[in-house]
Each structure stands twice: as C-alpha cells, then as structure tokens.
XYZ file of C-alpha atoms in Angstrom:
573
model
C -50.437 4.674 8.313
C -48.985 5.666 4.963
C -46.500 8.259 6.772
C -45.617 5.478 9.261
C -44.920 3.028 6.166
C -42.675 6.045 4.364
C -40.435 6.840 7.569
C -39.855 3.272 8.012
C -38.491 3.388 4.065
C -36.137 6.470 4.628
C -34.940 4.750 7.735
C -33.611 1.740 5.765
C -31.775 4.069 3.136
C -29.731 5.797 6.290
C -26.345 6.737 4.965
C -23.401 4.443 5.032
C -21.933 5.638 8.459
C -25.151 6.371 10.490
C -26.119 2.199 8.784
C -22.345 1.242 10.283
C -22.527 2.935 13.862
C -26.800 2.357 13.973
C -27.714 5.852 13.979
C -30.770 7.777 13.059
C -29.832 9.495 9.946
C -32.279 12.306 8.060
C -31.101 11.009 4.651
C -30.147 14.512 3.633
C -26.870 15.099 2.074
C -24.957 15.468 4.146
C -26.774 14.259 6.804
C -27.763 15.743 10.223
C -25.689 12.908 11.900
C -22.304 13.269 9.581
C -22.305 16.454 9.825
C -22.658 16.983 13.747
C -19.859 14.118 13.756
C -17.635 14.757 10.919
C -18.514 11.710 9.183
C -18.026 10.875 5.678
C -21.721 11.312 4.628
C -21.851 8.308 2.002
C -25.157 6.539 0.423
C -25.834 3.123 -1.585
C -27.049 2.551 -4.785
C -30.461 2.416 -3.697
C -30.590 6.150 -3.990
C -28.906 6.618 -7.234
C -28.281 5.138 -10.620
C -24.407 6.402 -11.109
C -21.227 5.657 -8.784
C -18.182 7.664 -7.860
C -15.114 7.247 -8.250
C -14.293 5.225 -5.111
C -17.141 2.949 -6.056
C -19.468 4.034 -3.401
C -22.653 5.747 -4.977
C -23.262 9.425 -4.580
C -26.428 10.821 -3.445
C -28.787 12.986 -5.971
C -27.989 16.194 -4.435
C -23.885 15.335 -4.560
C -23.992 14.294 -8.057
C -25.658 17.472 -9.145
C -22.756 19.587 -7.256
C -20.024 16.953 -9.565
C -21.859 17.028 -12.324
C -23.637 20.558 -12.739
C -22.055 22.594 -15.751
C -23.013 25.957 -14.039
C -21.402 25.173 -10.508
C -17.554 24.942 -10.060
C -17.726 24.059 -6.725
C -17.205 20.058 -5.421
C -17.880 18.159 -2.510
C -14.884 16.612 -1.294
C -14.340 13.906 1.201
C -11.436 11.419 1.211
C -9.774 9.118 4.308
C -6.484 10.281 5.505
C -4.014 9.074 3.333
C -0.138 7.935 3.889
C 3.110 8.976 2.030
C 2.253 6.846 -0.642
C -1.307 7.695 -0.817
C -1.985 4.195 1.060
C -5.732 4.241 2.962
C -4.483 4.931 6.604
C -6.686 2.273 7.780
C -4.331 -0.854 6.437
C -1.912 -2.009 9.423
C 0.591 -1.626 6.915
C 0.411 2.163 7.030
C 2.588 4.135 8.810
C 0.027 7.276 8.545
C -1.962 8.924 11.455
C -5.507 8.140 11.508
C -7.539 11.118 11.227
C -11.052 12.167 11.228
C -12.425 12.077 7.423
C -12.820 15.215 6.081
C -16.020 16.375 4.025
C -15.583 20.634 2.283
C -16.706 22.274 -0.290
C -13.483 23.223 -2.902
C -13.928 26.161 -5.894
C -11.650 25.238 -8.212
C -12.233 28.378 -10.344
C -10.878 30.430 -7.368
C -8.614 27.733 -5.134
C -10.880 28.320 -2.502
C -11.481 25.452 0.163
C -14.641 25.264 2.940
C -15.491 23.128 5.758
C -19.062 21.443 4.676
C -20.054 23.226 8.377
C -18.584 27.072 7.554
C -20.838 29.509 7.346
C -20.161 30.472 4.216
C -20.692 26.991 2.729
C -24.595 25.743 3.886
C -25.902 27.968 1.501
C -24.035 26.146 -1.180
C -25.489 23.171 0.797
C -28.974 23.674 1.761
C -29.763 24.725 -1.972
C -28.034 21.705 -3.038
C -30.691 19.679 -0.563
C -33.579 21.748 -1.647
C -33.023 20.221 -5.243
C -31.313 23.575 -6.996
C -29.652 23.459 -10.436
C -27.797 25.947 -9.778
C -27.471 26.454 -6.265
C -25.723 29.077 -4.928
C -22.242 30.085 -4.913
C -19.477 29.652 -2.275
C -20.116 33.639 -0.650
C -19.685 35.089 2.705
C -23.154 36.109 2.942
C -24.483 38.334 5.514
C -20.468 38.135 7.177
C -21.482 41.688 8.141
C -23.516 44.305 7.366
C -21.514 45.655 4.409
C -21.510 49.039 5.948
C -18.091 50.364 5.153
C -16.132 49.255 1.695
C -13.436 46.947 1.511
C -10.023 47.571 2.077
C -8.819 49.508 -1.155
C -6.063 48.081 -3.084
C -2.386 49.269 -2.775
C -1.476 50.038 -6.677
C 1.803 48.134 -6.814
C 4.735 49.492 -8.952
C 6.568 47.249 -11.605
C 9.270 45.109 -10.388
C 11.479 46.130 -13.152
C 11.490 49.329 -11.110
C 13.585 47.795 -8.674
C 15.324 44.778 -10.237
C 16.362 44.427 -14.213
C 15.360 41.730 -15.981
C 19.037 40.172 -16.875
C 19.525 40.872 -12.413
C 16.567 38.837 -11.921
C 17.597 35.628 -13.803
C 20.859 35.707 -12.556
C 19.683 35.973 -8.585
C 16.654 33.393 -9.788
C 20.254 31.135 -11.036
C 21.732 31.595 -7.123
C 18.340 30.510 -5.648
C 18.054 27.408 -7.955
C 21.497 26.266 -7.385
C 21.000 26.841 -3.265
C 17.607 26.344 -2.281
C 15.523 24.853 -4.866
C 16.998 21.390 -4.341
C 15.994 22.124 -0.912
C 12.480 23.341 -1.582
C 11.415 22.773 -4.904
C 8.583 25.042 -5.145
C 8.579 25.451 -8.556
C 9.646 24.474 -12.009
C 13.192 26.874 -13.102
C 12.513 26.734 -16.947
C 8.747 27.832 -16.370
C 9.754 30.502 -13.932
C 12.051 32.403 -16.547
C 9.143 31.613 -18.995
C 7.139 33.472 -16.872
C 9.058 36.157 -15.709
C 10.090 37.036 -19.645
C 6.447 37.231 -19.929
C 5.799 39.446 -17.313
C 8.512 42.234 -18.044
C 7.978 42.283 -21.709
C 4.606 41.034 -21.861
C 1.145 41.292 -19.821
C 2.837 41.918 -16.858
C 0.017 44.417 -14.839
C -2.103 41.850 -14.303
C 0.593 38.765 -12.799
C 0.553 41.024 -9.198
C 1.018 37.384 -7.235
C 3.221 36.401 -9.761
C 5.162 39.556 -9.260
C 5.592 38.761 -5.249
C 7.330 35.119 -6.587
C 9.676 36.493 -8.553
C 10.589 39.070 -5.651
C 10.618 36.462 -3.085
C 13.386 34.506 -5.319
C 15.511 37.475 -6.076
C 15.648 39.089 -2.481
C 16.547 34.740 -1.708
C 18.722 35.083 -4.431
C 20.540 38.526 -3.272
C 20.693 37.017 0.207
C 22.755 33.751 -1.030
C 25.089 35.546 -3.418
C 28.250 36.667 -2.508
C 27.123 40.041 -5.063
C 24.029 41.416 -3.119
C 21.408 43.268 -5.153
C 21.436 47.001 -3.432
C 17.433 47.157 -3.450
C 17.079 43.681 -1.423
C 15.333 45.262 1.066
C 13.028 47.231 -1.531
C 12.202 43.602 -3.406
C 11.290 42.111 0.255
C 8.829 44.945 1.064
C 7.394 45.037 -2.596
C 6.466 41.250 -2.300
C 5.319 41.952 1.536
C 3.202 44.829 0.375
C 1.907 42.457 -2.322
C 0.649 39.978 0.129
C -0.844 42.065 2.661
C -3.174 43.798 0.362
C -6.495 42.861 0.788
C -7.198 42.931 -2.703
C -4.955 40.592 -4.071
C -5.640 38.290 -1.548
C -9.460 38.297 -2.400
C -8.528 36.153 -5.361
C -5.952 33.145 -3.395
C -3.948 30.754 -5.973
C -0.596 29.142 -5.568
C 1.420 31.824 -6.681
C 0.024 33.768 -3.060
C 0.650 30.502 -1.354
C 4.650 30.199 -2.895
C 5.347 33.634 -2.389
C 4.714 33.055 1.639
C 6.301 30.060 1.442
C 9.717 32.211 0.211
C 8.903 35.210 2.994
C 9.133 32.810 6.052
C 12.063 31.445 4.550
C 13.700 34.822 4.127
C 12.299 35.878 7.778
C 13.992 32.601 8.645
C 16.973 34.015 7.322
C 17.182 37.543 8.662
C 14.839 38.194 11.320
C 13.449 37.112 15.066
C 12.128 33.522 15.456
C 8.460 35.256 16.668
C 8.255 37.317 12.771
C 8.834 33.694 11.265
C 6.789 31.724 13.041
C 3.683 33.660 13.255
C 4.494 33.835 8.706
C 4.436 30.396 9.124
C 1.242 30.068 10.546
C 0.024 32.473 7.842
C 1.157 29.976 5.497
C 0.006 27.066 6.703
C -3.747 28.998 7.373
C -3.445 30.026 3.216
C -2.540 26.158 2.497
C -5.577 24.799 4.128
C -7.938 28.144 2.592
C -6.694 27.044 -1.040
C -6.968 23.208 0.096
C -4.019 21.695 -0.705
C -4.157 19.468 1.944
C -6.598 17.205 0.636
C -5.441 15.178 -2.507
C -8.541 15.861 -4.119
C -8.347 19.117 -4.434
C -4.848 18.673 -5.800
C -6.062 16.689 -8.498
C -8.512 19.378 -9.451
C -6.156 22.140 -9.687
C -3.903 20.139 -11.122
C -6.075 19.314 -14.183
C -7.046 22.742 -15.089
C -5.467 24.059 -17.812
C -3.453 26.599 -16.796
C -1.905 24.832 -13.988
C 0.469 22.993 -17.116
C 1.351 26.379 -17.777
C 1.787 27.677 -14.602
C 4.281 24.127 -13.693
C 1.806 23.620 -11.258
C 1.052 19.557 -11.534
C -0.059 17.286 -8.723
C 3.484 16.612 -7.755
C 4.443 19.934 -7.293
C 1.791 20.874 -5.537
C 2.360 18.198 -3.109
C 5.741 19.850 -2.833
C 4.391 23.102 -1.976
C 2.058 21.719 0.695
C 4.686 18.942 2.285
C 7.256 21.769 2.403
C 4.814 24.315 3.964
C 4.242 21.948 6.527
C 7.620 20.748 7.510
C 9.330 24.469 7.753
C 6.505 25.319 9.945
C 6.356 22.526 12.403
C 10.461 22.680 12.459
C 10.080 26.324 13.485
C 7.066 25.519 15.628
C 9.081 22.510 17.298
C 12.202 24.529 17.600
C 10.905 27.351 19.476
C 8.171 24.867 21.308
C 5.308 26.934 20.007
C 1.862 25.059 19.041
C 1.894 23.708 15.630
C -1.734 24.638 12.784
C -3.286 21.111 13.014
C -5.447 20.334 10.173
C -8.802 18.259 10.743
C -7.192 15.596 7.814
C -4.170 15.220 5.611
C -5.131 13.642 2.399
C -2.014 15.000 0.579
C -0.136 12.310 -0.568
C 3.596 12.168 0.081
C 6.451 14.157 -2.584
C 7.688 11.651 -4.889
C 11.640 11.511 -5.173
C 13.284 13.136 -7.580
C 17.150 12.881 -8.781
C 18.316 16.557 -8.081
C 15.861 17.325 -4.987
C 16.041 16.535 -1.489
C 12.735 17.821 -0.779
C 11.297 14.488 0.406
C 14.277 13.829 2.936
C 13.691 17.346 4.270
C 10.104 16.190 5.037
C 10.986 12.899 6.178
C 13.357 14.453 8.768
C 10.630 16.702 10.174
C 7.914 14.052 9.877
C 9.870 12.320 13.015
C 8.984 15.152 15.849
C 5.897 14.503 17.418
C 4.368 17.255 14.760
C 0.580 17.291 13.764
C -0.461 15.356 10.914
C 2.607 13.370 10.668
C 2.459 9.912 9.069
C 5.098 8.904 11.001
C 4.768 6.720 13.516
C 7.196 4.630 16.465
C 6.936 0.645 15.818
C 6.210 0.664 19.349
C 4.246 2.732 21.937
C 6.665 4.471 24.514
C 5.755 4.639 28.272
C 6.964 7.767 29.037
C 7.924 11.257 27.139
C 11.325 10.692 28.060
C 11.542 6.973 26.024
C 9.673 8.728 23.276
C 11.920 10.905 22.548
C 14.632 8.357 22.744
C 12.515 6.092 20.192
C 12.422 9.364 18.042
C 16.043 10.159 17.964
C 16.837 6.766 16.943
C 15.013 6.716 14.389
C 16.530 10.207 13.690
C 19.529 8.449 13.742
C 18.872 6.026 11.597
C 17.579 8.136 8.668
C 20.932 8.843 6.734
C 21.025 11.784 4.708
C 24.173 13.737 2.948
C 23.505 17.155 1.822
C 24.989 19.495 4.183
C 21.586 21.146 4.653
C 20.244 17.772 5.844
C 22.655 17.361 8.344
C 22.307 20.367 9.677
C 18.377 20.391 10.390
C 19.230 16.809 11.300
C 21.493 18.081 14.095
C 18.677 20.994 14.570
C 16.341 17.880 15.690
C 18.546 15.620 17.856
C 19.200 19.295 19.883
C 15.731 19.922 19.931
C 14.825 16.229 21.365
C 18.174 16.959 23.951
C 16.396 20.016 24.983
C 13.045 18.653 25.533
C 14.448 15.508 27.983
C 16.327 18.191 29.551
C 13.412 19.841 30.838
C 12.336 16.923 31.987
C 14.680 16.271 34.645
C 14.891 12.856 34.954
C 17.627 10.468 34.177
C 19.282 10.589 30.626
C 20.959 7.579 29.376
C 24.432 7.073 28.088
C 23.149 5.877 24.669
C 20.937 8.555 24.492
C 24.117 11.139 24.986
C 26.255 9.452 22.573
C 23.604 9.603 19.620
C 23.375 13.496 20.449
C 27.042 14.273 20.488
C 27.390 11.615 17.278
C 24.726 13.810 15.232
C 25.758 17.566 16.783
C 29.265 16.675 15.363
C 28.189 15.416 11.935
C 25.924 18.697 12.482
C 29.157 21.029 13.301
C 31.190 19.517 10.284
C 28.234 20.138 8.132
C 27.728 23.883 9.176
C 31.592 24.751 7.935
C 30.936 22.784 4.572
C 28.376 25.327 3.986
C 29.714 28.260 5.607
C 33.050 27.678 3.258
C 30.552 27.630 0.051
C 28.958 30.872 0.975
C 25.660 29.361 2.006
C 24.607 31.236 4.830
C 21.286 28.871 5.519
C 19.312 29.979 8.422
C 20.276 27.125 10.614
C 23.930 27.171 10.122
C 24.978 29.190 12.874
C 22.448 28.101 15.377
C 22.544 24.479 15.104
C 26.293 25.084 16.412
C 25.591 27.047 18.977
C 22.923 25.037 20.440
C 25.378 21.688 20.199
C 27.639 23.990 22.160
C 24.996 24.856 24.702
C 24.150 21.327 24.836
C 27.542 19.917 25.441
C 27.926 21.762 28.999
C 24.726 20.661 29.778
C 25.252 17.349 29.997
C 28.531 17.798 32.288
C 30.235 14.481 31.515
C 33.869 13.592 30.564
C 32.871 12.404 27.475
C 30.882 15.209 26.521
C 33.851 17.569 27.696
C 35.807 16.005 25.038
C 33.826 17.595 22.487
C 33.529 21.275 23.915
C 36.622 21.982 21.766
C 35.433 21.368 18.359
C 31.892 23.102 18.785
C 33.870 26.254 19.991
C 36.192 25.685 17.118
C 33.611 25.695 14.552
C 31.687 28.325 15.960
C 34.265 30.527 15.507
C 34.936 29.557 11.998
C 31.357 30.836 11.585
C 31.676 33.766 13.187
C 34.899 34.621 10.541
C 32.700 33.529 7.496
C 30.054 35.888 8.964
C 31.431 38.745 10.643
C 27.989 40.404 11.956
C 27.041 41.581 15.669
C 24.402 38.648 15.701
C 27.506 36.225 15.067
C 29.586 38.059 18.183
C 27.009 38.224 20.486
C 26.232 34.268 20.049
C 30.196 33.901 20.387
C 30.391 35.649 23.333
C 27.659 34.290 25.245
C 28.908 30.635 23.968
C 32.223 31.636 25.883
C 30.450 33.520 29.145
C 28.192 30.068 29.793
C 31.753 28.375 29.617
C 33.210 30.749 31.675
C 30.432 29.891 34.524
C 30.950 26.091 33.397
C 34.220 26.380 34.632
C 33.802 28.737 38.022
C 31.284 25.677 38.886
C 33.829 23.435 38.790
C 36.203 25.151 40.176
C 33.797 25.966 43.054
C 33.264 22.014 43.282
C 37.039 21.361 43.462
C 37.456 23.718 45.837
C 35.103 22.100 48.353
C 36.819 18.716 47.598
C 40.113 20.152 48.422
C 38.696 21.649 51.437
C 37.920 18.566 52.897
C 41.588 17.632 52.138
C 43.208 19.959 53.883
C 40.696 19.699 56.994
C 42.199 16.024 57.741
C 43.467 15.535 61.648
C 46.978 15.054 61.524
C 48.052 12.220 63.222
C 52.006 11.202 64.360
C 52.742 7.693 63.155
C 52.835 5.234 65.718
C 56.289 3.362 66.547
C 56.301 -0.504 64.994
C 56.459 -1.530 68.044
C 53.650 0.579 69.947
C 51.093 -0.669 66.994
C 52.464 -4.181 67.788
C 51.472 -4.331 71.450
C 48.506 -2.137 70.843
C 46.662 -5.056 68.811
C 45.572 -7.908 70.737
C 47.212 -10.913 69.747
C 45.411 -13.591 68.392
C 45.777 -17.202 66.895
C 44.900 -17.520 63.435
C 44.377 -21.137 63.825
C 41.330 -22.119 63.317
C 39.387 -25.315 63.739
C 37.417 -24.410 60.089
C 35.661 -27.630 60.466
C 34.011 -26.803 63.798
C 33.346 -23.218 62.795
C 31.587 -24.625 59.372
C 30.311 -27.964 60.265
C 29.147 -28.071 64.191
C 25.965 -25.761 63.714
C 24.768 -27.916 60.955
C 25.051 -31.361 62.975
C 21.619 -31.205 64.315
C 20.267 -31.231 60.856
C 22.542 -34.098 59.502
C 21.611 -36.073 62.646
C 23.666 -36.349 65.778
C 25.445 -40.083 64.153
C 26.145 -38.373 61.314
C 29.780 -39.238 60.279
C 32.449 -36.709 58.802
C-alpha cells in the first residue's frame, strides 16, 4: 500500500509536457517520454526551490549541471526562435516551427551534444544518479582504442609564406570587398591579432593561423596585385583544418576559417568541392552549437570571446552567413540542404556598413531548411509557390551590386525549377524574371569594371542568357542582346578558358535557337508554296455561278412567327 500511495505521488509531479499531452512520465530528468519524443523535458516548482531563467523551475538534477562549479557543461533547451528572437509560437512570427531542442553544450571547449548522443548519457545518467561531479562530455568506449590517433601535421609559420606588412594590406582588399558582405569578424581585432601572432605567441594560434590565411589568399584573389604564394596560403589553411589534431579542440576561429575556404572554393573551383565544404561547415556550426542562442550567449560571455571580437552579434553573423552560402549553393545546384533539428539563433542585427542581413534575407526566401521565412498564404501547387516566392523576391529591394547579383542568382534558380516542371508559365511570372536577370546583368559589369571578380558574377549572366531562349517569346527575344552583350564584357574583364568556354557554349545554344526556328519557318513556308493554283474566274462566270437570291426579307416573320404560339394566337403586333 505505501508503494501504491508513492507512485501515485510521482505520477502527479510528471513533467510539464508529459502533464500537457497526458503521458506517463518517469520523472527523471530528462524524462523517458521527452526524450523518446524530443520534448522539452520541463518540471514545476513542486520539485525545486529555485527557477530558471524562463521562469519555469528546473529539476534537482538540471540545476546541479547550471550550477555545479566543477562541471562546464549545460543543459540547453530553448523554442525555435524568429529573426528577432520572437517565440515562434506567436501568429505574429514569421519563423518555422520546429521541434524544441534539448543538448548538452561545453563551453570550455565549444562543443555541442544531442541530450540522446552517445557520448552525452553518461553526462546524463550521472547527473540522474545524483553526482556532483558527474562525468564529462567523452566519447567513451567509441572504439576500442586500439590504434593511436591521427598524429598531428606540424604546421610551418605563416610568415614563411606571407610578410606581415603583405598580410595587412591583402586583409585591407578583403575588408573593403567582402567583409561588408560577410562580416565574419571584427578588422581592428584581426590586425590586433595577427600583430600578435607574428611578433608574439604565435605557435600556439594554429586556427588562428588558418583565418588569417583564408583572408589573405581572399585578399590575393580580389586584388588586382596577386600574392605569388596564393596557392601555398590556401593549402597551409587547408592542411590546418584537416588535421585531426587541431580539430580535436573546435572554436570559432575553425568554424571562420571554413567559412572563408568555401568561399574561396566558391571562387575558383567545381560547384561539387564547394558544396560538399559547405556541408562541412554547416556540420562544424551545429558541433560548436551556434545554432542555438543559448549557446551563443555562453560563448559570448566568456572572457576571451571580448578579445577574440567574438560577441553574440557576431556570432550570429557567423552562423546566419554559414547558413545562407550553403543553402544558396545547395539550392543552386539542387543538392539537399544540412537541416538542423531547431534554429534558436536569433536573426543578425543591421549594421550601417554591412549588408550581411540582406544577404540572409535574400536566401531566407528559397524553400531552404530552417528558414523563418514564410508565404502569407499557402500555395496549391509547386509551380504558384515559386511564383509567391519570386514576388516576394521581387519585392525585397536591395542595392549593392553583390545583392543584385545573388538576387538575379535566385529569380534564375526559381525560372529553372518551374521549368522542369513543364506546365504553363505565366506572363507575369516571365516579366519579373527578365526585370531581375537585367538588373542582375547591369549589376555583374558594375562589379566586373571595379575588379571584383565575385563568384557569381559570371554565372548569374550566363544563366539569364540560358534562360532567355528558354522561354522562346518575342518579348524575351528582345533581351537576348544585352545578356550576350554583357557576357562578353565579362569575358574581356576576365580573359580565362572558363570565361571562353561559357561564351562559346552561350553562342552554340543560340546557334541551335536559331536552326529551330529556321526549321519552323521552313515548314510554314512549305505549306506556302504547296497551295493549288487556281485561274481566276471571269466576273461574269462567278456571276452566273452563284445562285441568285432576294435579299428581301420579311424580318418580322423570320423573328416573330415561331414565337406566336407562346404570345397566344390573338396576340397583336
């Protein structure tokens, strides 16, 4: 009877979701039930004296992972959040409802665990079992240990390859180009810390070392000067990043250094090499956990993220941009996107010389994973969505040249997709394509004429190109002209066999463009020249040959006499 009497207790403190949905919970922490679901595994104050920040109370064993002086790690669970760090939940949001996410984040090392890995229940169950000082985050028994790690490439100084006074000046091309674009980092700490590393400690900053590579070879790539070891600073920072060793260790440097490889694979190599660094990227993101705003804030307090210029809003940066170059490469080359379980990371705040948040915004309208974006109103088809999505494309005015451009990138993308689905594209449709691919085109000489070579330049032209005989209209015909015209401009400013080829194939689909239609007028003029001839008849043989008849007609009888009956037989007209 006593046991019957305690169960009945335990039942009534369930946890806050398995209370909400009428479950049988185990009142562990985290429960049986949250954690076969995914649920956020909350409790009332009935099981503890203190309250968390959100004002729901933690359990015993949660507070002691907050709390405990001897443990660095957290447990972390938060609701999806929108661009403006709005709960999800309110109407008013325009974020993506996702499941609530629940890990374990070690802030001492930026690493970031599902509350399910393997890795993580030991954490867990010692947590449960009432430990102090439970264990740490470790891949236990991962294997058997048998053979050593990996051993550790030793990694030259980068003054080797690249001066110090070399390095500042590229790091000034790549802050004038791209860090409006990307914003990855603060300019005045960089120098800071790349004086520190040449004259100071600098054998032990190896990530930092990849960064600072990364932004020269970005640097040498964007300057009319190039460095003549570009090549050597891209495989010293590749090197850097694929040694198992440093990567035992993950911060953001690791995580901004990838960022600045896919963007230089972006720039220089096949669209496979940069996607598949992209999903690297976006893997290291979630591993370091900067998609969950908590996790942010945690980092962000420590105190050598002020020194590093890592706050909370750059680190949202690094994240939001990370995303967005990944789903835009994923999108362009219709590859599958990394979907994370939640996005807690709240959205970049604006900033007077960045255009950061606009790049995001623009990607945030393809259907991409995790996107808080969202149509006012459900489409009922694939082809209307993507008409809903290019208007609002459409409607998202940006300036920079580099935001036209990827704008252009997107309405082609969207063009290419209804294409495929070969059904019926309409007019308005067309005209918001050819509206954006020639803002696009104008855009892509601006840049060319200013030496920036961006990795979309080129290809956003070509595609508009591509696109414009596709549709096979007079009014896109019209436009043929200038996307030719400014492909070749490109082609001048970048004299390379990449630039040819695309050129020349530009001109060979034309060339079969205009055999089809010459093919088509052919037919047509066969059927001209097939008609019977016939003499023409005398005026007076096509006079007796029709019969002749009176025009004179009784309209009244022909109108009125089949109606009679119905208007009565007295009826008078």
């Amino acid at each position: 009877m006593p046991t019957t009497i305690s169960k009945r207790k335990r039942a009534r403190k369930a946890c806050i979701p398995c209370h909400q949905r009428k479950r049988k919970c185990d009142t562990e922490y985290p429960c049986g039930m949250c954690t076969s679901y995914d649920y956020d595994c909350r409790y009332t104050d009935e099981d503890t004296a203190g309250t968390a920040g959100d004002g729901v109370d933690d359990p015993p064993q949660a507070k002691r992972i907050a709390h405990s002086r001897r443990s660095r790690l957290t447990s972390r669970s938060h609701v999806e959040r929108g661009p403006h760090g709005t709960d999800s939940s309110s109407t008013n949001s325009p974020a993506v409802v996702a499941s609530p996410s629940t890990g374990i984040f070690d802030a001492h090392k930026s690493r970031y665990a599902g509350a399910s890995a393997a890795m993580a229940f030991p954490h867990i169950l010692g947590v449960a079992l009432g430990s102090d000082s439970p264990p740490k985050m470790r891949s236990f028994a991962y294997n058997f240990g048998i053979r050593p790690e990996e051993a550790s490439n030793t990694h030259g100084f980068l003054g080797n390859l690249i001066s110090f006074e070399d390095l500042g000046y590229f790091a000034g091309v790549y802050s004038t180009a791209l860090a409006p674009i990307g914003d990855l980092f603060d300019p005045r700490i960089f120098l800071d810390r790349c004086e520190d590393y040449y004259h100071g400690s600098g054998n032990t900053q190896v990530a930092f070392a990849a960064v600072a590579a990364g932004v020269a070879s970005l640097g040498s790539f964007l300057s009319p000067e190039r460095h003549p070891r570009e090549s050597d600073l891209v495989q010293y920072a590749k090197a850097i990043l694929d040694d198992p060793a440093s990567m035992r260790m993950h911060s953001i440097d690791h995580v901004v250094a990838w960022g600045l490889r896919v963007l230089y694979l972006r720039a220089t190599t096949r669209p496979n090499n940069a996607w598949i660094a992209s999903c690297t990227l976006m893997h290291l993101c979630e591993t370091v956990g900067l998609h969950e705003e908590g996790n942010i804030q945690k980092m962000a307090s420590t105190a050598y993220a002020a020194v590093l210029g890592y706050d909370a809003d750059r680190l949202r940066g690094i994240f939001w941009f990370a995303w967005a170059g990944h789903n835009m490469l994923s999108y362009e080359q219709d590859c599958s996107a990394v979907q994370f379980r939640a996005v807690t990371c709240q959205a970049i705040h604006p900033t007077p010389d960045s255009v950061a948040d606009q790049f995001v915004q623009l990607v945030q309208i393809i259907p991409a994973p995790n996107s808080p974006f969202q149509l006012e109103r459900q489409p009922s088809s694939p082809n209307e969505e993507l008409f809903e999505r290019l208007r609002a494309l459409d409607e998202f005015q940006v300036t920079h040249p580099f935001l036209v451009v990827t704008k252009a990138d997107i309405a082609l993308c969207f063009y290419r997709r209804a294409y495929q689905l070969k059904s019926w594209i309409p007019d308005d449709f067309i005209k918001l394509v050819i509206d954006i691919g020639n803002a696009g085109v104008e855009a892509a000489e601006q840049l060319a004429n200013h030496g920036r070579l961006f990795w979309n330049v080129i290809g956003s032209v070509f595609q508009y190109a591509c696109v414009l005989l596709a549709i096979d209209t007079p009014t896109a015909s019209v436009h043929i002209g200038t996307a030719f015209k400014g492909l070749e401009a490109l082609v001048k400013a970048a004299d390379t066999g990449l630039t040819r080829e695309a050129l020349s194939m530009a001109r060979h689909l034309l060339s079969l463009k205009m055999a089809k239609k010459r093919n088509e007028l052919a037919q047509l003029e066969a059927v001209e020249a097939s008609y019977e001839f016939f003499q023409p008849q005398p005026e007076s043989e096509a006079s007796n040959f029709a019969p002749d008849m009176s025009w004179e007609l009784d309209w009244d009888q022909f109108f009125v006499d089949p109606y009679l009956s119905m208007l009565g037989w007295d009826a008078q007209l």
